Coordinates of C-alpha atoms in Angstrom, one line a residue:
X1 CA 128.7 69.3 76.5
X2 CA 127.6 70.8 73.2
X3 CA 123.9 70.6 73.5
X4 CA 124.7 72.3 77.7
X5 CA 126.5 75.1 76.0
X6 CA 123.7 76.0 73.4
X7 CA 121.1 75.5 76.4
X8 CA 122.9 78.2 78.0
X9 CA 123.3 80.2 75.5
X10 CA 119.3 79.6 74.9
X11 CA 118.6 80.5 78.8
X12 CA 120.7 84.1 78.9
X13 CA 119.1 85.0 74.9
X14 CA 115.6 84.5 77.0
X15 CA 116.5 86.2 80.0
X16 CA 117.9 88.9 77.9
X17 CA 114.7 89.1 75.8
X18 CA 112.4 89.6 78.9
X19 CA 114.8 91.8 80.5
X20 CA 114.5 94.1 77.6
X21 CA 111.0 93.7 77.6
X22 CA 110.6 94.6 81.0
X23 CA 111.4 98.2 80.1
X24 CA 108.8 100.6 78.8
X25 CA 108.4 103.9 77.4
X26 CA 106.4 106.1 79.4
X27 CA 104.9 109.0 77.6
X28 CA 103.6 112.1 79.3
X29 CA 102.7 115.6 78.8
X30 CA 102.8 118.6 81.1
X31 CA 100.9 121.7 80.2
X32 CA 102.5 124.6 82.2
X33 CA 100.1 127.7 82.8
X34 CA 98.3 130.2 85.3
X35 CA 95.8 128.4 87.4
X36 CA 93.4 130.1 89.8
X37 CA 93.0 128.3 93.1
X38 CA 90.8 129.1 96.2
X39 CA 93.4 129.1 99.1
X40 CA 92.8 130.7 102.8
X41 CA 89.7 132.2 101.6
X42 CA 91.3 133.9 98.8
X43 CA 91.5 133.2 95.1
X44 CA 95.0 133.3 93.7
X45 CA 96.5 132.8 90.1
X46 CA 99.7 130.4 90.5
X47 CA 101.5 128.8 87.7
X48 CA 100.6 124.9 87.6
X49 CA 101.3 121.8 85.3
X50 CA 97.9 120.4 83.6
X51 CA 95.7 122.3 85.7
X52 CA 96.1 120.8 89.5
X53 CA 98.2 121.7 92.7
X54 CA 100.5 119.5 93.4
X55 CA 101.0 118.3 89.6
X56 CA 100.5 114.6 87.9
X57 CA 102.3 111.4 89.8
X58 CA 104.5 110.0 87.2
X59 CA 104.4 106.0 87.9
X60 CA 107.4 104.1 85.9
X61 CA 109.5 101.1 86.1
X62 CA 113.3 100.9 86.7
X63 CA 114.4 100.4 83.4
X64 CA 112.2 102.4 82.0
X65 CA 112.7 105.4 79.7
X66 CA 110.8 108.5 80.6
X67 CA 109.5 110.8 77.6
X68 CA 107.9 114.0 79.1
X69 CA 106.6 116.8 76.6
X70 CA 106.4 120.5 78.2
X71 CA 104.8 123.0 76.7
X72 CA 105.4 126.7 78.3
X73 CA 102.1 128.6 78.3
X74 CA 103.2 130.4 81.3
X75 CA 104.5 134.2 81.3
X76 CA 107.8 132.6 82.7
X77 CA 111.0 131.1 82.0
X78 CA 110.6 127.6 83.0
X79 CA 112.8 124.0 83.0
X80 CA 111.9 120.9 84.9
X81 CA 114.6 118.6 87.1
X82 CA 113.9 115.3 87.9
X83 CA 115.2 115.3 91.5
X84 CA 117.6 112.3 92.1
X85 CA 117.6 110.8 89.1
X86 CA 120.9 109.8 87.7
X87 CA 120.6 111.2 84.5
X88 CA 123.3 108.5 83.2
X89 CA 124.7 110.0 80.1
X90 CA 121.3 112.3 79.7
X91 CA 122.7 115.2 81.4
X92 CA 121.0 117.3 79.1
X93 CA 117.4 116.7 80.7
X94 CA 118.3 117.3 83.8
X95 CA 116.8 120.8 83.9
X96 CA 118.3 123.2 85.9
X97 CA 118.6 126.4 84.3
X98 CA 122.1 127.7 82.4
X99 CA 123.5 124.9 84.4
X100 CA 122.4 122.5 82.0
X101 CA 120.1 123.8 79.4
X102 CA 118.8 127.5 78.9
X103 CA 114.7 128.3 80.1
X104 CA 111.8 126.9 77.8
X105 CA 110.9 130.9 76.8
X106 CA 107.2 131.7 77.2
X107 CA 104.9 129.7 74.4
X108 CA 107.7 127.4 73.3
X109 CA 107.8 123.7 74.0
X110 CA 110.6 121.1 74.9
X111 CA 110.7 117.4 75.1
X112 CA 112.7 115.6 77.9
X113 CA 113.8 111.8 77.4
X114 CA 115.8 109.6 79.8
X115 CA 116.3 106.3 81.1
X116 CA 116.2 105.6 84.7
X117 CA 118.4 102.8 85.8
X118 CA 119.5 100.9 88.9
X119 CA 117.1 103.2 90.8
X120 CA 113.9 102.1 93.0
X121 CA 111.5 104.1 95.1
X122 CA 110.5 107.5 95.3
X123 CA 111.8 110.9 93.6
X124 CA 109.9 114.1 92.6
X125 CA 110.1 116.7 89.7
X126 CA 110.0 120.5 90.1
X127 CA 110.7 123.6 87.9
X128 CA 114.2 125.2 88.8
X129 CA 113.9 128.7 87.6
X130 CA 112.8 131.4 89.9
X131 CA 110.5 130.2 93.0
X132 CA 108.2 128.3 90.3
X133 CA 109.2 125.6 92.4
X134 CA 106.3 126.5 94.9
X135 CA 103.3 125.1 92.3
X136 CA 105.2 123.4 89.7
X137 CA 106.1 119.7 91.4
X138 CA 104.6 116.4 91.3
X139 CA 105.6 112.8 92.4
X140 CA 107.9 110.7 90.4
X141 CA 107.6 106.5 91.8
X142 CA 110.3 104.3 90.5
X143 CA 109.0 100.5 90.9
X144 CA 110.8 97.2 90.7
X145 CA 110.9 95.9 87.1
X146 CA 108.8 93.1 86.5
X147 CA 110.1 90.2 88.5
X148 CA 111.6 92.0 91.4
X149 CA 109.6 92.9 94.3
X150 CA 110.5 95.3 96.8
X151 CA 113.0 94.5 99.8
X152 CA 110.0 94.7 102.6
X153 CA 106.1 92.9 102.8
X154 CA 104.1 94.5 99.5
X155 CA 101.8 96.9 100.8
X156 CA 98.3 97.2 100.5
X157 CA 98.4 100.2 99.2
X158 CA 100.6 102.9 97.8
X159 CA 100.1 106.8 99.0
X160 CA 102.0 109.7 97.9
X161 CA 102.0 112.6 100.9
X162 CA 103.5 115.7 99.3
X163 CA 104.7 118.6 101.6
X164 CA 104.4 121.8 100.1
X165 CA 104.8 125.8 101.1
X166 CA 102.1 127.9 99.7
X167 CA 101.6 131.9 99.5
X168 CA 99.1 133.8 98.9
X169 CA 100.5 136.0 96.6
X170 CA 102.7 135.9 93.2
X171 CA 106.0 133.9 94.2
X172 CA 107.9 135.2 91.3
X173 CA 106.9 138.4 93.4
X174 CA 108.4 137.3 96.7
X175 CA 111.5 136.4 95.1
X176 CA 112.1 139.3 93.4
X177 CA 110.9 141.7 96.0
X178 CA 113.5 140.1 97.8
X179 CA 116.1 140.3 95.5
X180 CA 115.5 143.8 94.9
X181 CA 115.7 145.1 98.2
X182 CA 118.7 142.9 99.2
X183 CA 116.8 141.4 102.5
X184 CA 114.6 138.7 103.3
X185 CA 112.0 137.2 101.4
X186 CA 107.9 137.4 103.0
X187 CA 107.2 134.0 104.7
X188 CA 104.3 131.8 103.2
X189 CA 101.2 131.8 104.2
X190 CA 101.0 127.6 105.2
X191 CA 101.9 124.3 104.5
X192 CA 100.2 122.0 102.7
X193 CA 99.7 118.5 101.9
X194 CA 98.7 117.4 98.7
X195 CA 98.1 120.7 97.8
X196 CA 95.8 121.2 101.0
X197 CA 96.5 123.4 103.6
X198 CA 94.0 121.5 105.8
X199 CA 91.2 122.8 108.4
X200 CA 93.4 124.5 111.3
X201 CA 94.0 127.3 109.7
X202 CA 91.9 130.4 110.3
X203 CA 90.3 130.5 106.8
X204 CA 90.8 127.8 105.1
X205 CA 88.1 126.9 102.6
X206 CA 89.4 123.7 101.3
X207 CA 89.0 120.7 102.6
X208 CA 92.1 119.0 104.0
X209 CA 93.8 115.6 101.9
X210 CA 92.3 112.4 103.2
X211 CA 93.5 109.2 102.4
X212 CA 91.2 105.9 103.4
X213 CA 92.7 102.8 105.1
X214 CA 91.2 99.5 106.5
X215 CA 91.9 98.3 109.9
X216 CA 94.5 95.7 109.9
X217 CA 96.1 96.6 106.5
X218 CA 99.8 97.8 105.6
X219 CA 100.3 100.9 103.7
X220 CA 103.0 102.3 101.9
X221 CA 103.3 106.4 102.0
X222 CA 105.7 108.0 99.7
X223 CA 106.2 111.3 101.6
X224 CA 108.1 114.3 100.1
X225 CA 109.0 117.2 101.1
X226 CA 108.4 120.1 98.4
X227 CA 108.4 123.1 100.4
X228 CA 110.4 126.0 99.4
X229 CA 112.6 127.1 102.4
X230 CA 111.6 125.0 105.4
X231 CA 112.2 121.2 106.9
X232 CA 109.5 119.9 108.2
X233 CA 108.1 117.5 111.3
X234 CA 105.4 114.6 110.1
X235 CA 103.4 112.4 112.5
X236 CA 100.1 110.6 112.2
X237 CA 98.6 110.6 115.8
X238 CA 99.1 107.5 117.5
X239 CA 100.4 105.4 115.3
X240 CA 104.3 104.1 114.5
X241 CA 105.8 104.5 111.1
X242 CA 108.8 102.2 109.6
X243 CA 111.0 103.9 107.1
X244 CA 112.1 101.6 104.6
X245 CA 114.0 104.2 102.1
X246 CA 115.0 107.1 101.6
X247 CA 115.3 109.3 98.5
X248 CA 115.1 105.9 96.2
X249 CA 117.5 104.7 98.2
X250 CA 117.0 101.4 100.6
X251 CA 117.3 101.6 104.2
X252 CA 117.2 99.1 107.0
X253 CA 113.5 99.5 108.5
X254 CA 113.6 102.3 111.5
X255 CA 110.5 102.5 113.5
X256 CA 109.6 106.3 114.5
X257 CA 106.2 107.9 115.5
X258 CA 107.8 111.2 113.6
X259 CA 109.6 111.8 110.1
X260 CA 111.4 114.8 109.9
X261 CA 112.4 115.9 105.9
X262 CA 113.9 118.4 104.4
X263 CA 113.3 120.5 100.8
X264 CA 114.2 117.8 98.4
X265 CA 114.2 114.7 100.5
X266 CA 111.8 111.6 100.3
X267 CA 110.7 108.9 102.4
X268 CA 109.2 106.1 102.0
X269 CA 107.5 104.6 105.4
X270 CA 104.9 102.0 106.1
X271 CA 102.0 102.5 107.9
X272 CA 99.8 99.8 109.5
X273 CA 96.4 100.2 110.7
X274 CA 96.2 98.8 113.4
X275 CA 94.4 101.5 115.8
X276 CA 91.0 101.7 116.6
X277 CA 88.8 102.4 113.5
X278 CA 88.4 106.6 113.8
X279 CA 89.8 109.7 112.2
X280 CA 93.2 110.6 112.9
X281 CA 95.0 113.7 111.6
X282 CA 98.3 113.6 109.5
X283 CA 100.3 116.9 110.5
X284 CA 103.3 118.8 109.4
X285 CA 105.2 122.0 110.8
X286 CA 108.6 123.5 110.4
X287 CA 111.7 122.5 112.1
X288 CA 113.1 125.7 112.9
X289 CA 117.2 125.0 113.1
X290 CA 118.1 128.9 113.3
X291 CA 118.2 130.8 116.4
X292 CA 115.7 134.0 116.3
X293 CA 114.3 133.0 112.5
X294 CA 111.2 134.5 112.3
X295 CA 108.8 131.6 110.3
X296 CA 105.0 130.4 108.9
X297 CA 104.8 128.6 112.7
X298 CA 101.5 127.4 111.6
X299 CA 100.6 123.3 110.7
X300 CA 99.3 121.7 108.4
X301 CA 96.9 118.4 108.4
X302 CA 95.1 115.9 105.9
X303 CA 93.0 113.2 107.2
X304 CA 94.1 109.1 107.7
X305 CA 90.5 107.7 107.7
X306 CA 89.5 104.0 109.0
X307 CA 86.6 102.4 107.3
X308 CA 84.1 102.1 109.6
X309 CA 84.8 105.5 111.4
X310 CA 82.4 106.6 114.2
X311 CA 84.0 109.7 115.4
X312 CA 83.7 112.6 113.2
X313 CA 86.9 114.3 115.2
X314 CA 90.2 113.5 113.9
X315 CA 92.7 112.7 116.9
X316 CA 95.8 114.9 116.8
X317 CA 99.3 114.1 117.3
X318 CA 101.7 116.4 119.4
X319 CA 104.5 117.6 116.9
X320 CA 107.9 118.3 118.0
X321 CA 108.6 121.7 119.0
X322 CA 109.5 124.0 116.4
X323 CA 113.3 124.0 117.3
X324 CA 113.9 120.6 118.9
X325 CA 117.5 119.8 117.1
X326 CA 117.8 116.6 118.7
X327 CA 114.6 115.1 117.3
X328 CA 115.8 115.8 114.3
X329 CA 119.5 114.7 114.5
X330 CA 118.0 111.3 116.3
X331 CA 115.5 111.0 112.9
X332 CA 118.5 111.4 110.1
X333 CA 121.3 109.6 112.1
X334 CA 120.0 106.8 112.8
X335 CA 119.3 105.6 109.5
X336 CA 121.0 102.9 107.7
X337 CA 121.8 101.6 104.1
X338 CA 119.8 98.3 103.1
X339 CA 123.0 96.4 101.8
X340 CA 121.5 93.2 100.6
X341 CA 119.0 95.6 97.9
X342 CA 119.5 95.1 94.6
X343 CA 121.8 97.8 93.7
X344 CA 123.9 98.5 96.2
X345 CA 127.4 98.4 96.4
X346 CA 130.2 98.9 98.9
X347 CA 131.5 102.7 99.7
X348 CA 134.8 102.9 98.0
X349 CA 137.4 103.4 100.2
X350 CA 140.3 105.3 98.3
X351 CA 139.8 109.1 98.5
X352 CA 140.9 110.5 95.1
X353 CA 139.6 114.1 95.9
X354 CA 139.7 115.2 99.4
X355 CA 137.1 118.8 100.3
X356 CA 136.0 120.9 103.1
X357 CA 133.5 122.9 101.8
X358 CA 131.8 125.5 104.0
X359 CA 128.0 126.4 103.9
X360 CA 126.8 129.4 105.2
X361 CA 125.4 133.0 104.6
X362 CA 127.3 136.0 104.3
X363 CA 127.0 139.5 103.1
X364 CA 127.7 141.3 99.6
X365 CA 128.1 144.7 99.1
X366 CA 124.4 146.6 98.2
X367 CA 126.7 148.8 94.8
X368 CA 125.2 151.9 93.3
X369 CA 126.0 153.9 96.9
X370 CA 122.4 152.7 98.0
X371 CA 121.2 150.8 101.5
X372 CA 119.9 147.4 101.2
X373 CA 117.4 145.6 103.7
X374 CA 120.7 142.9 104.7
X375 CA 122.8 143.4 108.0
X376 CA 124.8 146.8 107.7
X377 CA 122.7 147.7 105.2
X378 CA 124.4 145.4 102.7
X379 CA 122.6 142.5 100.5
X380 CA 122.1 139.2 101.9
X381 CA 124.5 136.4 100.0
X382 CA 125.1 132.9 100.7
X383 CA 128.2 131.0 99.8
X384 CA 130.4 127.7 99.8
X385 CA 134.3 128.5 100.3
X386 CA 133.2 131.9 100.1
X387 CA 132.5 131.9 96.4
X388 CA 129.0 132.9 95.9
X389 CA 128.0 131.4 93.3
X390 CA 126.4 132.9 90.1
X391 CA 124.2 131.5 87.0
X392 CA 125.7 132.2 83.6
X393 CA 123.6 133.9 81.5
X394 CA 124.7 133.5 77.5
X395 CA 124.9 129.8 77.7
X396 CA 124.6 126.7 80.1
X397 CA 127.4 125.4 81.3
X398 CA 126.8 121.9 80.0
X399 CA 126.9 123.2 76.7
X400 CA 129.7 125.2 77.5
X401 CA 131.8 122.1 78.8
X402 CA 130.5 120.0 75.5
X403 CA 131.7 122.6 73.0
X404 CA 134.7 123.8 74.9
X405 CA 133.6 127.3 75.2
X406 CA 135.7 129.5 77.8
X407 CA 134.5 132.3 79.7
X408 CA 130.9 130.9 81.4
X409 CA 132.5 129.6 84.2
X410 CA 136.2 128.7 86.1
X411 CA 137.3 125.9 87.4
X412 CA 139.2 126.8 90.2
X413 CA 136.6 126.3 93.2
X414 CA 138.8 125.9 96.1
X415 CA 138.8 122.4 98.3
X416 CA 139.2 124.0 101.4
X417 CA 137.6 127.5 102.7
X418 CA 140.1 130.8 101.6
X419 CA 140.2 131.3 105.5
X420 CA 140.4 128.7 108.7
X421 CA 138.3 129.9 111.2
X422 CA 136.3 128.8 114.2
X423 CA 133.6 127.8 112.2
X424 CA 130.5 127.1 114.5
X425 CA 131.4 129.6 116.8
X426 CA 128.7 132.1 117.5
X427 CA 131.1 134.8 118.3
X428 CA 131.3 135.2 114.6
X429 CA 128.1 135.8 113.6
X430 CA 128.8 139.3 112.5
X431 CA 132.7 139.4 112.4
X432 CA 133.2 141.4 109.7
X433 CA 136.4 139.8 108.6
X434 CA 135.3 137.2 107.2
X435 CA 131.5 138.3 106.5
X436 CA 131.7 139.7 103.2
X437 CA 131.9 137.2 99.8
X438 CA 131.8 138.1 96.1
X439 CA 129.8 136.4 93.0
X440 CA 131.6 134.6 90.7
X441 CA 130.4 131.2 88.8
X442 CA 133.3 128.7 90.2
X443 CA 133.1 125.4 89.7
X444 CA 135.1 122.2 90.5
X445 CA 136.8 120.4 87.8
X446 CA 137.2 116.1 88.6
X447 CA 138.1 113.1 86.6
X448 CA 135.7 110.6 85.2
X449 CA 135.4 107.5 88.1
X450 CA 137.2 109.4 90.9
X451 CA 135.9 109.1 94.3
X452 CA 135.6 112.6 96.1
X453 CA 134.7 112.9 99.9
X454 CA 132.8 115.8 101.0
X455 CA 133.2 117.7 104.4
X456 CA 130.4 119.9 104.7
X457 CA 130.8 122.0 107.3
X458 CA 127.7 124.9 108.4
X459 CA 128.9 127.9 109.7
X460 CA 127.8 130.6 112.4
X461 CA 128.4 133.6 110.1
X462 CA 124.5 135.7 110.2
X463 CA 123.7 132.4 111.9
X464 CA 123.9 128.8 112.4
X465 CA 121.4 127.3 110.5
X466 CA 120.8 123.4 108.9
X467 CA 121.2 123.6 105.2
X468 CA 119.8 121.0 102.6
X469 CA 122.6 119.9 100.0
X470 CA 121.5 118.5 97.1
X471 CA 123.9 117.2 94.5
X472 CA 122.6 116.6 90.7
X473 CA 123.5 113.6 89.0
X474 CA 124.4 110.8 92.0
X475 CA 123.9 109.5 95.2
X476 CA 126.1 109.8 97.8
X477 CA 127.1 107.5 101.1
X478 CA 126.4 109.6 104.5
X479 CA 129.7 108.4 106.3
X480 CA 128.9 110.6 109.4
X481 CA 127.5 113.9 110.4
X482 CA 127.8 115.8 113.6
X483 CA 127.9 119.3 115.5
X484 CA 130.8 121.7 116.2
X485 CA 133.7 121.8 113.7
X486 CA 134.8 118.7 112.0
X487 CA 137.6 117.0 113.6
X488 CA 139.3 114.6 111.4
X489 CA 141.7 113.2 114.0
X490 CA 138.4 111.9 116.1
X491 CA 135.3 112.1 113.7
X492 CA 136.8 109.8 111.2
X493 CA 136.6 107.2 113.5
X494 CA 132.9 107.4 113.7
X495 CA 132.8 106.7 109.8
X496 CA 130.1 104.1 108.6
X497 CA 132.0 102.1 106.1
X498 CA 129.7 99.4 106.3
X499 CA 126.1 100.1 105.9
X500 CA 125.9 104.1 105.4
X501 CA 122.6 105.5 104.2
X502 CA 122.4 106.9 100.5
X503 CA 121.0 110.1 99.6
X504 CA 121.0 113.1 97.1
X505 CA 120.1 115.4 99.6
X506 CA 121.9 115.8 103.0
X507 CA 120.7 118.3 106.2
X508 CA 124.1 119.4 107.4
X509 CA 123.7 119.8 111.3
X510 CA 123.1 122.9 112.4
X511 CA 126.0 124.1 113.6
X512 CA 127.9 121.2 112.8
X513 CA 128.5 119.2 109.6
X514 CA 128.3 116.0 107.2
X515 CA 130.4 113.8 105.5
X516 CA 129.3 112.8 102.0
X517 CA 131.2 110.2 99.2
X518 CA 130.6 110.0 96.0
X519 CA 131.7 108.1 92.8
X520 CA 132.3 110.7 89.7
X521 CA 131.2 108.1 87.6
X522 CA 128.7 110.1 84.8
X523 CA 130.8 112.7 82.8
X524 CA 128.8 116.1 82.5
X525 CA 128.0 119.2 84.7
X526 CA 126.3 118.7 88.3
X527 CA 124.9 121.0 90.0
X528 CA 125.2 121.0 94.0
X529 CA 123.5 123.8 96.0
X530 CA 121.7 124.4 99.1
X531 CA 117.7 123.4 98.4
X532 CA 116.1 126.5 100.4
X533 CA 115.4 128.4 97.5
X534 CA 115.9 131.6 99.6
X535 CA 119.4 130.6 100.1
X536 CA 119.8 129.4 96.3
X537 CA 119.7 132.7 94.5
X538 CA 121.8 133.9 97.1
X539 CA 124.6 131.9 95.6
X540 CA 125.0 128.8 98.7
X541 CA 126.0 126.3 95.2
X542 CA 128.9 125.2 93.1
X543 CA 128.8 122.6 90.3
X544 CA 131.2 119.5 89.4
X545 CA 132.5 119.4 86.5
X546 CA 133.4 115.6 85.6
X547 CA 134.9 114.6 82.2
X548 CA 134.4 112.3 80.0
X549 CA 135.9 108.9 80.1
X550 CA 137.9 107.0 77.4
X551 CA 135.2 104.6 76.1
X552 CA 131.9 106.3 73.9
X553 CA 129.9 104.3 77.1
X554 CA 131.3 106.8 79.2
X555 CA 131.6 109.8 77.0
X556 CA 128.4 112.5 77.5
X557 CA 126.8 112.1 73.6
X558 CA 125.1 115.6 72.1
X559 CA 122.1 117.0 73.1
X560 CA 119.2 116.5 71.3
X561 CA 118.3 118.6 68.3
X562 CA 115.7 120.4 69.5
X563 CA 117.9 121.4 72.9
X564 CA 116.7 124.9 74.1
X565 CA 119.3 127.8 73.2
X566 CA 120.2 131.1 75.4

């Protein structure tokens, strides 16, 4: 008996040591500075990482510690956000400016260090100050740790496909001009696939991105939407795609010929090269949910090139119409979570915090007796529950939380909108009684390990639109989504408690609602905001302040010694 116990102990120690040994420290340096690129027959100075657009793709395994030394050689303030990483007890490394840290000033540097736990799949990183995200971004690929495999057949090869948005202008100037006028910013000049607009643009001096495939092989495409302001339809001519993960959470295989992906979201798909060897376009163009909205309606292309292809003219897919909401909703609502995946946990059934959060546009007073470029001469704004979020400037919210400093934010973000109305009725588009909002820095305080349910409700104010809402620090279950006003009496019957998809970014349906649920088991301050960068500076955001737990393992540790101060 004693020998058996000894053998079990030895086996446990061996397994533990192997598990520990499989975790590495992965180290990179980001040199952020000006880069001159030639796109659309024009030389343009952009801000980029390590001289490339997109920046470097980072590869880690689950359990690894990622260390990234960021040297800000650009003329702008800078932070880097690791989009979708939980940052368990490492909230200091999350990155949004004035939420978790103050910016890295020009000429300064900072080292991000965090361990990636209980996550596999495709995430990404990007700047989280101003519109620098337009060119400062890259993929973050988390592979299973040694000894574990994908929950689908191993692909022959993997390719990151990063969709972006490109301006023939300084993007910081584009944003500042819009903020100064109070109106909408100028549209982008092109969309890109891995930094390249493709060959359908009038003056594209840049070759389209190309990936090579062999007939009969299966490939894993890791698709990221890094565009600033638009959701995108993505297709590959004559090929089916099988979705196997979204936002680094595995899904039940879902076969489709089109992917819809909102800014901030990632989608992993399997592609089997089962067509006649030839050249096939990969193509993406916008999904425009708001009626009458003028956007960049161009199409970006890359090329899927079969080995042995004889034809030199790529075949073009037929993309959905720009306003094809039924196709977008069908894709989003048909995804389900893979309950046999390694990190799946059942949906928590007891809810501690019920919240109804309206999202949408509005107006704030122009001020100074001036006339702004927004409707009725006012300044465009956006809000959640009619609170238009304003970033602090003296100190980050996380530092104020840790040091118990008052006056930086308040904890009175409401659980319900201050006024109930017919949220999605078009007659309320320019209703003066509900159109105006005010600026504030309101957050919602949560008990550690509490379960939170949010009904995210779109509104018709200024116009209905699909809003991609991103929650930092957590994944959430998408229990249901639909159109019109959420009706608890009937819509709760639609909740999927068996295998809901898990995400960190949800496209709230245009003129509709989505119900999400998460467990607040990570202390700190966590931003929740619209991932349309046109709406973020307008105030479509709030934050959750999650209190510390009762043990050292559930308490936020102090910041690093070189943490950027304001």
